[in-house]
PDB file of C-alpha atoms and ligand atoms in Angstrom:
ATOM      1  CA  UNK A1205       6.219   4.966   0.937  1.00 96.00           C
ATOM      2  CA  UNK A1206       2.837   3.660   2.112  1.00 98.00           C
ATOM      3  CA  UNK A1207       0.977   6.142   4.318  1.00 98.00           C
ATOM      4  CA  UNK A1208      -0.721   4.388   7.248  1.00 98.00           C
ATOM      5  CA  UNK A1209      -3.632   6.339   8.765  1.00 98.00           C
ATOM      6  CA  UNK A1210      -3.779   5.242  12.359  1.00 98.00           C
ATOM      7  CA  UNK A1211      -5.553   5.655  15.673  1.00 98.00           C
ATOM      8  CA  UNK A1212      -4.995   3.122  18.476  1.00 96.00           C
ATOM      9  CA  UNK A1213      -7.806   0.541  18.287  1.00 96.00           C
ATOM     10  CA  UNK A1214      -8.450  -3.074  17.296  1.00 98.00           C
ATOM     11  CA  UNK A1215      -8.838  -2.505  13.551  1.00 98.00           C
ATOM     12  CA  UNK A1216      -5.761  -0.275  13.065  1.00 98.00           C
ATOM     13  CA  UNK A1217      -3.794  -2.685  15.283  1.00 98.00           C
ATOM     14  CA  UNK A1218      -4.255  -5.460  12.725  1.00 98.00           C
ATOM     15  CA  UNK A1219      -2.519  -3.342  10.082  1.00 98.00           C
ATOM     16  CA  UNK A1220       0.166  -2.251  12.555  1.00 98.00           C
ATOM     17  CA  UNK A1221       0.880  -5.929  13.253  1.00 98.00           C
ATOM     18  CA  UNK A1222       1.103  -6.722   9.535  1.00 98.00           C
ATOM     19  CA  UNK A1223       3.650  -3.946   8.975  1.00 98.00           C
ATOM     20  CA  UNK A1224       5.695  -5.043  11.961  1.00 98.00           C
ATOM     21  CA  UNK A1225       5.586  -8.710  10.924  1.00 98.00           C
ATOM     22  CA  UNK A1226       6.684  -8.080   7.364  1.00 98.00           C
ATOM     23  CA  UNK A1227       8.984  -5.091   7.737  1.00 97.00           C
ATOM     24  CA  UNK A1228       7.184  -3.349   4.854  1.00 98.00           C
ATOM     25  CA  UNK A1229       8.096   0.354   5.209  1.00 98.00           C
ATOM     26  CA  UNK A1230       5.326   2.776   6.118  1.00 98.00           C
ATOM     27  CA  UNK A1231       4.793   6.329   7.262  1.00 98.00           C
ATOM     28  CA  UNK A1232       2.472   6.689  10.250  1.00 98.00           C
ATOM     29  CA  UNK A1233      -0.209   9.366   9.829  1.00 98.00           C
ATOM     30  CA  UNK A1234      -2.105   9.863  13.104  1.00 98.00           C
ATOM     31  CA  UNK A1235      -5.858  10.437  12.823  1.00 98.00           C
ATOM     32  CA  UNK A1236      -7.206  11.552  16.191  1.00 98.00           C
ATOM     33  CA  UNK A1237     -10.766  10.223  16.129  1.00 98.00           C
ATOM     34  CA  UNK A1238     -11.614  11.772  19.516  1.00 97.00           C
ATOM     35  CA  UNK A1239     -10.836  15.149  17.966  1.00 97.00           C
ATOM     36  CA  UNK A1240     -13.035  14.272  14.967  1.00 97.00           C
ATOM     37  CA  UNK A1241     -10.195  14.138  12.422  1.00 97.00           C
ATOM     38  CA  UNK A1242     -11.862  11.125  10.744  1.00 97.00           C
ATOM     39  CA  UNK A1243     -14.544  13.523   9.484  1.00 96.00           C
ATOM     40  CA  UNK A1244     -12.175  15.978   7.790  1.00 97.00           C
ATOM     41  CA  UNK A1245     -12.547  16.158   3.989  1.00 97.00           C
ATOM     42  CA  UNK A1246      -8.865  15.290   3.455  1.00 97.00           C
ATOM     43  CA  UNK A1247      -9.294  12.056   5.423  1.00 98.00           C
ATOM     44  CA  UNK A1248     -12.648  11.249   3.788  1.00 97.00           C
ATOM     45  CA  UNK A1249     -10.775  11.348   0.468  1.00 97.00           C
ATOM     46  CA  UNK A1250      -8.720   8.404   1.773  1.00 98.00           C
ATOM     47  CA  UNK A1251     -11.595   6.629   3.554  1.00 98.00           C
ATOM     48  CA  UNK A1252     -15.102   7.766   2.598  1.00 97.00           C
ATOM     49  CA  UNK A1253     -16.342   5.703   5.581  1.00 97.00           C
ATOM     50  CA  UNK A1254     -14.490   8.029   7.969  1.00 97.00           C
ATOM     51  CA  UNK A1255     -12.814   5.362  10.114  1.00 98.00           C
ATOM     52  CA  UNK A1256      -9.304   4.117  10.811  1.00 98.00           C
ATOM     53  CA  UNK A1257      -7.318   2.293   9.497  1.00 98.00           C
ATOM     54  CA  UNK A1258      -6.732   3.312   5.902  1.00 98.00           C
ATOM     55  CA  UNK A1259      -3.643   3.366   3.704  1.00 98.00           C
ATOM     56  CA  UNK A1260      -2.482   5.349   0.706  1.00 98.00           C
ATOM     57  CA  UNK A1261      -0.058   3.413  -1.459  1.00 98.00           C
ATOM     58  CA  UNK A1262       1.311   5.972  -3.889  1.00 97.00           C
ATOM     59  CA  UNK A1263      -2.152   7.237  -4.803  1.00 96.00           C
ATOM     60  CA  UNK A1264      -4.017   3.934  -4.396  1.00 98.00           C
ATOM     61  CA  UNK A1265      -6.231   4.186  -1.331  1.00 98.00           C
ATOM     62  CA  UNK A1266      -7.352   1.119   0.604  1.00 98.00           C
ATOM     63  CA  UNK A1267      -9.791   1.293   3.507  1.00 98.00           C
ATOM     64  CA  UNK A1268     -11.262  -1.296   5.894  1.00 98.00           C
ATOM     65  CA  UNK A1269      -8.762  -3.334   7.863  1.00 98.00           C
ATOM     66  CA  UNK A1270      -9.272  -6.733   6.232  1.00 98.00           C
ATOM     67  CA  UNK A1271      -9.172  -5.230   2.733  1.00 98.00           C
ATOM     68  CA  UNK A1272      -5.872  -3.595   3.710  1.00 98.00           C
ATOM     69  CA  UNK A1273      -4.497  -6.922   4.976  1.00 98.00           C
ATOM     70  CA  UNK A1274      -5.484  -8.676   1.742  1.00 98.00           C
ATOM     71  CA  UNK A1275      -3.997  -5.851  -0.353  1.00 98.00           C
ATOM     72  CA  UNK A1276      -0.722  -5.736   1.564  1.00 98.00           C
ATOM     73  CA  UNK A1277      -0.289  -9.518   1.612  1.00 98.00           C
ATOM     74  CA  UNK A1278      -0.774  -9.615  -2.158  1.00 97.00           C
ATOM     75  CA  UNK A1279       1.573  -6.676  -2.674  1.00 97.00           C
ATOM     76  CA  UNK A1280       4.305  -8.104  -0.477  1.00 97.00           C
ATOM     77  CA  UNK A1281       3.743 -11.793  -1.212  1.00 97.00           C
ATOM     78  CA  UNK A1282       3.699 -12.410   2.545  1.00 98.00           C
ATOM     79  CA  UNK A1283       1.249 -13.931   5.039  1.00 98.00           C
ATOM     80  CA  UNK A1284      -1.411 -14.607   2.375  1.00 98.00           C
ATOM     81  CA  UNK A1285      -1.337 -18.418   2.516  1.00 96.00           C
ATOM     82  CA  UNK A1286      -1.087 -20.567  -0.599  1.00 96.00           C
ATOM     83  CA  UNK A1287      -3.241 -21.274  -3.665  1.00 96.00           C
ATOM     84  CA  UNK A1288      -4.511 -24.380  -1.849  1.00 97.00           C
ATOM     85  CA  UNK A1289      -5.554 -22.419   1.236  1.00 98.00           C
ATOM     86  CA  UNK A1290      -7.035 -19.425  -0.646  1.00 97.00           C
ATOM     87  CA  UNK A1291     -10.669 -20.541  -0.211  1.00 98.00           C
ATOM     88  CA  UNK A1292     -10.174 -20.956   3.540  1.00 98.00           C
ATOM     89  CA  UNK A1293      -8.292 -17.681   3.830  1.00 98.00           C
ATOM     90  CA  UNK A1294     -11.017 -15.680   2.059  1.00 98.00           C
ATOM     91  CA  UNK A1295     -13.753 -17.378   4.088  1.00 98.00           C
ATOM     92  CA  UNK A1296     -12.116 -16.621   7.432  1.00 98.00           C
ATOM     93  CA  UNK A1297     -11.211 -13.063   6.421  1.00 98.00           C
ATOM     94  CA  UNK A1298     -14.858 -12.346   5.595  1.00 98.00           C
ATOM     95  CA  UNK A1299     -16.100 -14.138   8.725  1.00 98.00           C
ATOM     96  CA  UNK A1300     -13.823 -11.915  10.796  1.00 98.00           C
ATOM     97  CA  UNK A1301     -14.706  -8.727   8.878  1.00 98.00           C
ATOM     98  CA  UNK A1302     -18.473  -9.220   8.924  1.00 98.00           C
ATOM     99  CA  UNK A1303     -18.888 -11.201  12.161  1.00 98.00           C
ATOM    100  CA  UNK A1304     -16.275 -11.105  14.902  1.00 98.00           C
ATOM    101  CA  UNK A1305     -15.357  -7.439  14.315  1.00 98.00           C
ATOM    102  CA  UNK A1306     -18.797  -5.784  14.094  1.00 98.00           C
ATOM    103  CA  UNK A1307     -20.387  -7.884  16.855  1.00 98.00           C
ATOM    104  CA  UNK A1308     -17.425  -7.275  19.159  1.00 98.00           C
ATOM    105  CA  UNK A1309     -17.539  -3.544  18.390  1.00 98.00           C
ATOM    106  CA  UNK A1310     -21.267  -3.277  19.081  1.00 98.00           C
ATOM    107  CA  UNK A1311     -20.862  -5.357  22.236  1.00 98.00           C
ATOM    108  CA  UNK A1312     -18.247  -2.883  23.503  1.00 98.00           C
ATOM    109  CA  UNK A1313     -20.525   0.014  22.584  1.00 97.00           C
ATOM    110  CA  UNK A1314     -23.634  -1.261  24.347  1.00 97.00           C
ATOM    111  CA  UNK A1315     -21.726  -2.506  27.414  1.00 96.00           C
ATOM    112  CA  UNK A1316     -19.431   0.483  27.908  1.00 95.00           C
ATOM    113  CA  UNK A1317     -20.368   3.536  25.812  1.00 94.00           C
ATOM    114  CA  UNK A1318     -24.140   3.686  25.315  1.00 95.00           C
ATOM    115  CA  UNK A1319     -25.732   6.554  27.264  1.00 93.00           C
ATOM    116  CA  UNK A1320     -28.366   4.119  28.591  1.00 94.00           C
ATOM    117  CA  UNK A1321     -28.112   0.420  29.478  1.00 95.00           C
ATOM    118  CA  UNK A1322     -30.343  -1.598  27.136  1.00 97.00           C
ATOM    119  CA  UNK A1323     -30.320  -5.227  28.382  1.00 97.00           C
ATOM    120  CA  UNK A1324     -31.728  -6.608  25.117  1.00 98.00           C
ATOM    121  CA  UNK A1325     -28.931  -4.981  23.046  1.00 98.00           C
ATOM    122  CA  UNK A1326     -26.226  -6.001  25.530  1.00 97.00           C
ATOM    123  CA  UNK A1327     -27.470  -9.591  25.545  1.00 97.00           C
ATOM    124  CA  UNK A1328     -27.829  -9.766  21.748  1.00 98.00           C
ATOM    125  CA  UNK A1329     -24.337  -8.459  20.965  1.00 98.00           C
ATOM    126  CA  UNK A1330     -22.636 -10.249  23.836  1.00 97.00           C
ATOM    127  CA  UNK A1331     -24.161 -13.582  22.790  1.00 98.00           C
ATOM    128  CA  UNK A1332     -23.214 -13.034  19.153  1.00 98.00           C
ATOM    129  CA  UNK A1333     -19.650 -12.094  20.119  1.00 98.00           C
ATOM    130  CA  UNK A1334     -19.475 -15.221  22.293  1.00 98.00           C
ATOM    131  CA  UNK A1335     -20.845 -17.313  19.432  1.00 98.00           C
ATOM    132  CA  UNK A1336     -18.096 -16.052  17.113  1.00 98.00           C
ATOM    133  CA  UNK A1337     -15.515 -16.834  19.808  1.00 98.00           C
ATOM    134  CA  UNK A1338     -17.039 -20.321  19.961  1.00 98.00           C
ATOM    135  CA  UNK A1339     -16.712 -20.855  16.210  1.00 98.00           C
ATOM    136  CA  UNK A1340     -13.027 -19.891  16.359  1.00 98.00           C
ATOM    137  CA  UNK A1341     -12.471 -21.973  19.494  1.00 98.00           C
ATOM    138  CA  UNK A1342     -13.866 -25.116  17.837  1.00 98.00           C
ATOM    139  CA  UNK A1343     -11.880 -24.442  14.656  1.00 98.00           C
ATOM    140  CA  UNK A1344      -8.643 -24.043  16.605  1.00 98.00           C
ATOM    141  CA  UNK A1345      -9.120 -27.184  18.735  1.00 98.00           C
ATOM    142  CA  UNK A1346      -6.516 -29.102  16.749  1.00 93.00           C
ATOM    143  CA  UNK A1347      -4.826 -26.333  14.833  1.00 97.00           C
ATOM    144  CA  UNK A1348      -1.946 -23.978  15.401  1.00 98.00           C
ATOM    145  CA  UNK A1349      -3.189 -21.254  13.051  1.00 98.00           C
ATOM    146  CA  UNK A1350      -6.538 -20.308  11.517  1.00 98.00           C
ATOM    147  CA  UNK A1351      -5.643 -21.208   7.918  1.00 98.00           C
ATOM    148  CA  UNK A1352      -3.490 -24.158   6.842  1.00 91.00           C
ATOM    149  CA  UNK A1353      -0.265 -24.797   8.719  1.00 94.00           C
ATOM    150  CA  UNK A1354       1.047 -21.242   8.617  1.00 96.00           C
ATOM    151  CA  UNK A1355       0.592 -17.939  10.385  1.00 98.00           C
ATOM    152  CA  UNK A1356      -1.351 -15.650   8.037  1.00 98.00           C
ATOM    153  CA  UNK A1357      -3.369 -12.442   7.760  1.00 98.00           C
ATOM    154  CA  UNK A1358      -6.364 -14.415   9.105  1.00 98.00           C
ATOM    155  CA  UNK A1359      -4.528 -14.763  12.439  1.00 98.00           C
ATOM    156  CA  UNK A1360      -3.658 -11.074  12.354  1.00 98.00           C
ATOM    157  CA  UNK A1361      -7.273 -10.102  11.585  1.00 98.00           C
ATOM    158  CA  UNK A1362      -8.596 -12.219  14.466  1.00 98.00           C
ATOM    159  CA  UNK A1363      -5.862 -11.160  16.905  1.00 98.00           C
ATOM    160  CA  UNK A1364      -6.842  -7.467  16.656  1.00 98.00           C
ATOM    161  CA  UNK A1365     -10.237  -8.174  18.225  1.00 98.00           C
ATOM    162  CA  UNK A1366      -9.415 -11.151  20.485  1.00 98.00           C
ATOM    163  CA  UNK A1367      -6.811  -8.846  22.047  1.00 98.00           C
ATOM    164  CA  UNK A1368      -9.807  -6.852  23.358  1.00 98.00           C
ATOM    165  CA  UNK A1369     -11.635  -9.851  24.881  1.00 98.00           C
ATOM    166  CA  UNK A1370     -11.568  -8.314  28.381  1.00 98.00           C
ATOM    167  CA  UNK A1371     -13.443  -5.262  27.105  1.00 98.00           C
ATOM    168  CA  UNK A1372     -15.708  -7.147  24.680  1.00 98.00           C
ATOM    169  CA  UNK A1373     -16.882 -10.010  26.923  1.00 98.00           C
ATOM    170  CA  UNK A1374     -15.398  -9.238  30.342  1.00 96.00           C
ATOM    171  CA  UNK A1375     -12.275  -9.753  32.426  1.00 96.00           C
ATOM    172  CA  UNK A1376     -10.925 -13.326  32.164  1.00 96.00           C
ATOM    173  CA  UNK A1377     -13.732 -14.591  29.917  1.00 97.00           C
ATOM    174  CA  UNK A1378     -11.375 -15.636  27.128  1.00 98.00           C
ATOM    175  CA  UNK A1379     -10.493 -18.583  29.397  1.00 98.00           C
ATOM    176  CA  UNK A1380     -13.914 -20.052  28.564  1.00 98.00           C
ATOM    177  CA  UNK A1381     -12.539 -20.637  25.051  1.00 98.00           C
ATOM    178  CA  UNK A1382      -9.327 -22.576  25.847  1.00 98.00           C
ATOM    179  CA  UNK A1383      -8.219 -23.336  22.271  1.00 98.00           C
ATOM    180  CA  UNK A1384      -8.742 -19.730  21.239  1.00 98.00           C
ATOM    181  CA  UNK A1385      -6.900 -18.579  24.358  1.00 98.00           C
ATOM    182  CA  UNK A1386      -3.902 -20.844  23.580  1.00 98.00           C
ATOM    183  CA  UNK A1387      -3.845 -19.510  20.017  1.00 98.00           C
ATOM    184  CA  UNK A1388      -4.066 -15.922  21.337  1.00 98.00           C
ATOM    185  CA  UNK A1389      -1.169 -16.514  23.750  1.00 98.00           C
ATOM    186  CA  UNK A1390       0.895 -18.037  20.917  1.00 97.00           C
ATOM    187  CA  UNK A1391       0.316 -15.060  18.583  1.00 98.00           C
ATOM    188  CA  UNK A1392       0.855 -12.519  21.371  1.00 98.00           C
ATOM    189  CA  UNK A1393       4.328 -13.906  22.039  1.00 98.00           C
ATOM    190  CA  UNK A1394       5.496 -12.928  18.564  1.00 98.00           C
ATOM    191  CA  UNK A1395       8.086 -10.101  18.707  1.00 98.00           C
ATOM    192  CA  UNK A1396       6.089  -8.130  16.101  1.00 98.00           C
ATOM    193  CA  UNK A1397       3.179  -7.892  18.542  1.00 98.00           C
ATOM    194  CA  UNK A1398       5.347  -6.076  21.078  1.00 98.00           C
ATOM    195  CA  UNK A1399       6.510  -3.706  18.321  1.00 98.00           C
ATOM    196  CA  UNK A1400       2.942  -3.115  17.065  1.00 98.00           C
ATOM    197  CA  UNK A1401       1.769  -2.275  20.587  1.00 98.00           C
ATOM    198  CA  UNK A1402       4.133   0.709  20.839  1.00 97.00           C
ATOM    199  CA  UNK A1403       3.291   2.229  17.455  1.00 96.00           C
ATOM    200  CA  UNK A1404       2.108   5.806  17.869  1.00 95.00           C
ATOM    201  CA  UNK A1405       3.015   5.902  21.557  1.00 95.00           C
ATOM    202  CA  UNK A1406       4.758   9.224  21.059  1.00 96.00           C
ATOM    203  CA  UNK A1407       1.636  10.753  19.475  1.00 97.00           C
ATOM    204  CA  UNK A1408      -0.413  12.852  21.924  1.00 97.00           C
ATOM    205  CA  UNK A1409      -3.752  11.241  20.995  1.00 97.00           C
ATOM    206  CA  UNK A1410      -6.638  12.672  22.985  1.00 97.00           C
ATOM    207  CA  UNK A1411      -7.842  10.293  25.699  1.00 95.00           C
ATOM    208  CA  UNK A1412     -10.511  12.391  27.405  1.00 96.00           C
ATOM    209  CA  UNK A1413     -14.027  11.581  26.244  1.00 93.00           C
ATOM    210  CA  UNK A1414     -15.143  15.213  26.219  1.00 95.00           C
ATOM    211  CA  UNK A1415     -18.138  16.683  24.419  1.00 93.00           C
ATOM    212  CA  UNK A1416     -16.245  17.066  21.127  1.00 95.00           C
ATOM    213  CA  UNK A1417     -15.145  13.404  21.277  1.00 96.00           C
ATOM    214  CA  UNK A1418     -18.701  12.193  21.971  1.00 95.00           C
ATOM    215  CA  UNK A1419     -19.988  14.218  19.044  1.00 94.00           C
ATOM    216  CA  UNK A1420     -17.270  12.828  16.764  1.00 95.00           C
ATOM    217  CA  UNK A1421     -17.747   9.179  17.766  1.00 95.00           C
ATOM    218  CA  UNK A1422     -21.482   9.021  18.494  1.00 94.00           C
ATOM    219  CA  UNK A1423     -23.113  11.629  16.219  1.00 92.00           C
ATOM    220  CA  UNK A1424     -26.450   9.794  16.475  1.00 91.00           C
ATOM    221  CA  UNK A1425     -26.728  11.112  20.039  1.00 93.00           C
ATOM    222  CA  UNK A1426     -26.571  14.692  18.763  1.00 91.00           C
ATOM    223  CA  UNK A1427     -29.406  14.849  16.227  1.00 83.00           C
ATOM    224  CA  UNK A1428     -28.909  18.562  15.620  1.00 78.00           C
ATOM    225  CA  UNK A1429     -25.491  17.757  14.120  1.00 71.00           C
ATOM    226  CA  UNK A1430     -26.093  14.284  12.705  1.00 67.00           C
ATOM    227  CA  UNK A1431     -26.960  14.385   9.051  1.00 62.00           C
ATOM    228  CA  UNK A1432     -26.180  10.638   8.695  1.00 62.00           C
ATOM    229  CA  UNK A1433     -24.486  11.578   5.456  1.00 53.00           C
ATOM    230  CA  UNK A1434     -20.984  11.666   6.850  1.00 49.00           C
ATOM    231  CA  UNK A1435     -20.781  15.409   6.418  1.00 47.00           C
ATOM    232  CA  UNK A1436     -21.595  16.521   9.969  1.00 44.00           C
TER     233      UNK A1436
HETATM  234  N1  GSH B1585     -14.812  -2.055   9.193  1.00 60.79           N
HETATM  235  C1  GSH B1585     -13.788  -1.124   9.587  1.00 60.79           C
HETATM  236  C2  GSH B1585     -14.096  -0.585  10.957  1.00 60.79           C
HETATM  237  C3  GSH B1585     -13.135   0.520  11.344  1.00 60.79           C
HETATM  238  C4  GSH B1585     -13.460   1.143  12.690  1.00 60.79           C
HETATM  239  O1  GSH B1585     -14.539   0.959  13.250  1.00 60.79           O
HETATM  240  N2  GSH B1585     -12.447   1.873  13.203  1.00 60.79           N
HETATM  241  C5  GSH B1585     -12.572   2.559  14.467  1.00 60.79           C
HETATM  242  C6  GSH B1585     -11.288   2.344  15.266  1.00 60.79           C
HETATM  243  S1  GSH B1585     -11.089   0.634  15.735  1.00 60.79           S
HETATM  244  C7  GSH B1585     -12.740   4.049  14.203  1.00 60.79           C
HETATM  245  O2  GSH B1585     -12.060   4.620  13.379  1.00 60.79           O
HETATM  246  N3  GSH B1585     -13.671   4.697  14.937  1.00 60.79           N
HETATM  247  C8  GSH B1585     -13.924   6.099  14.821  1.00 60.79           C
HETATM  248  C9  GSH B1585     -15.370   6.407  14.505  1.00 60.79           C
HETATM  249  O3  GSH B1585     -16.205   5.482  14.501  1.00 60.79           O
HETATM  250  O4  GSH B1585     -15.674   7.585  14.259  1.00 60.79           O
HETATM  251  C10 GSH B1585     -12.419  -1.812   9.546  1.00 60.79           C
HETATM  252  O5  GSH B1585     -12.373  -3.040   9.719  1.00 60.79           O
HETATM  253  O6  GSH B1585     -11.422  -1.135   9.312  1.00 60.79           O
END
């Protein structure tokens, strides 16, 4: 059975939603990133980048959420669009992996986690996140889904981050992108979303941002420990 390495967060949630949409069996393997478990050698063997999500499919490892979605859609023959929509699907998957995700993540970091407020960084990442929201909003003006006429892994990949709009941009700001908001509401009503949201609820993941958690998540703030080689 596929092992699914999970910690609650926007990128793992995409994979959780895929599993719940398709019914593909999986075994949940919690990785408590606040405890630093992403840095353990046994997890680095599954994801050398030391982040969740990752999967192990009978010895084949796949890391990075959009790579996992592409892999699983190919494996299962589900939610991967059609030959005609392949060019669009790949384009949007890469746009989401290299644009919406990283800019949203950095926006959250500089707005909520950075030890000092740096207005230039906040403005840069917030504006870029907003710009990506704008691209999706314009694209969805007359569409139900991101690619073709069908729900696909592109919707799942975007949903993981748009679900965090209140934290990325601010409370209620998704309303400034009405087509994207309608799309988000439509996807969120799917029964699989409710199931994905409760995955791992019985796992006692650490929630306190104590010193160990800060060192695990933001090693650059602890230069004595940060080798920048992934081995700290
Ligand atoms: N590009 C990666 C990013 C993964 C990522 O940033 N995961 C976060 C959770 S949403 C994580 O594991 N953070 C722990 C850390 O940075 O140490 C993906 O799309 O899977």
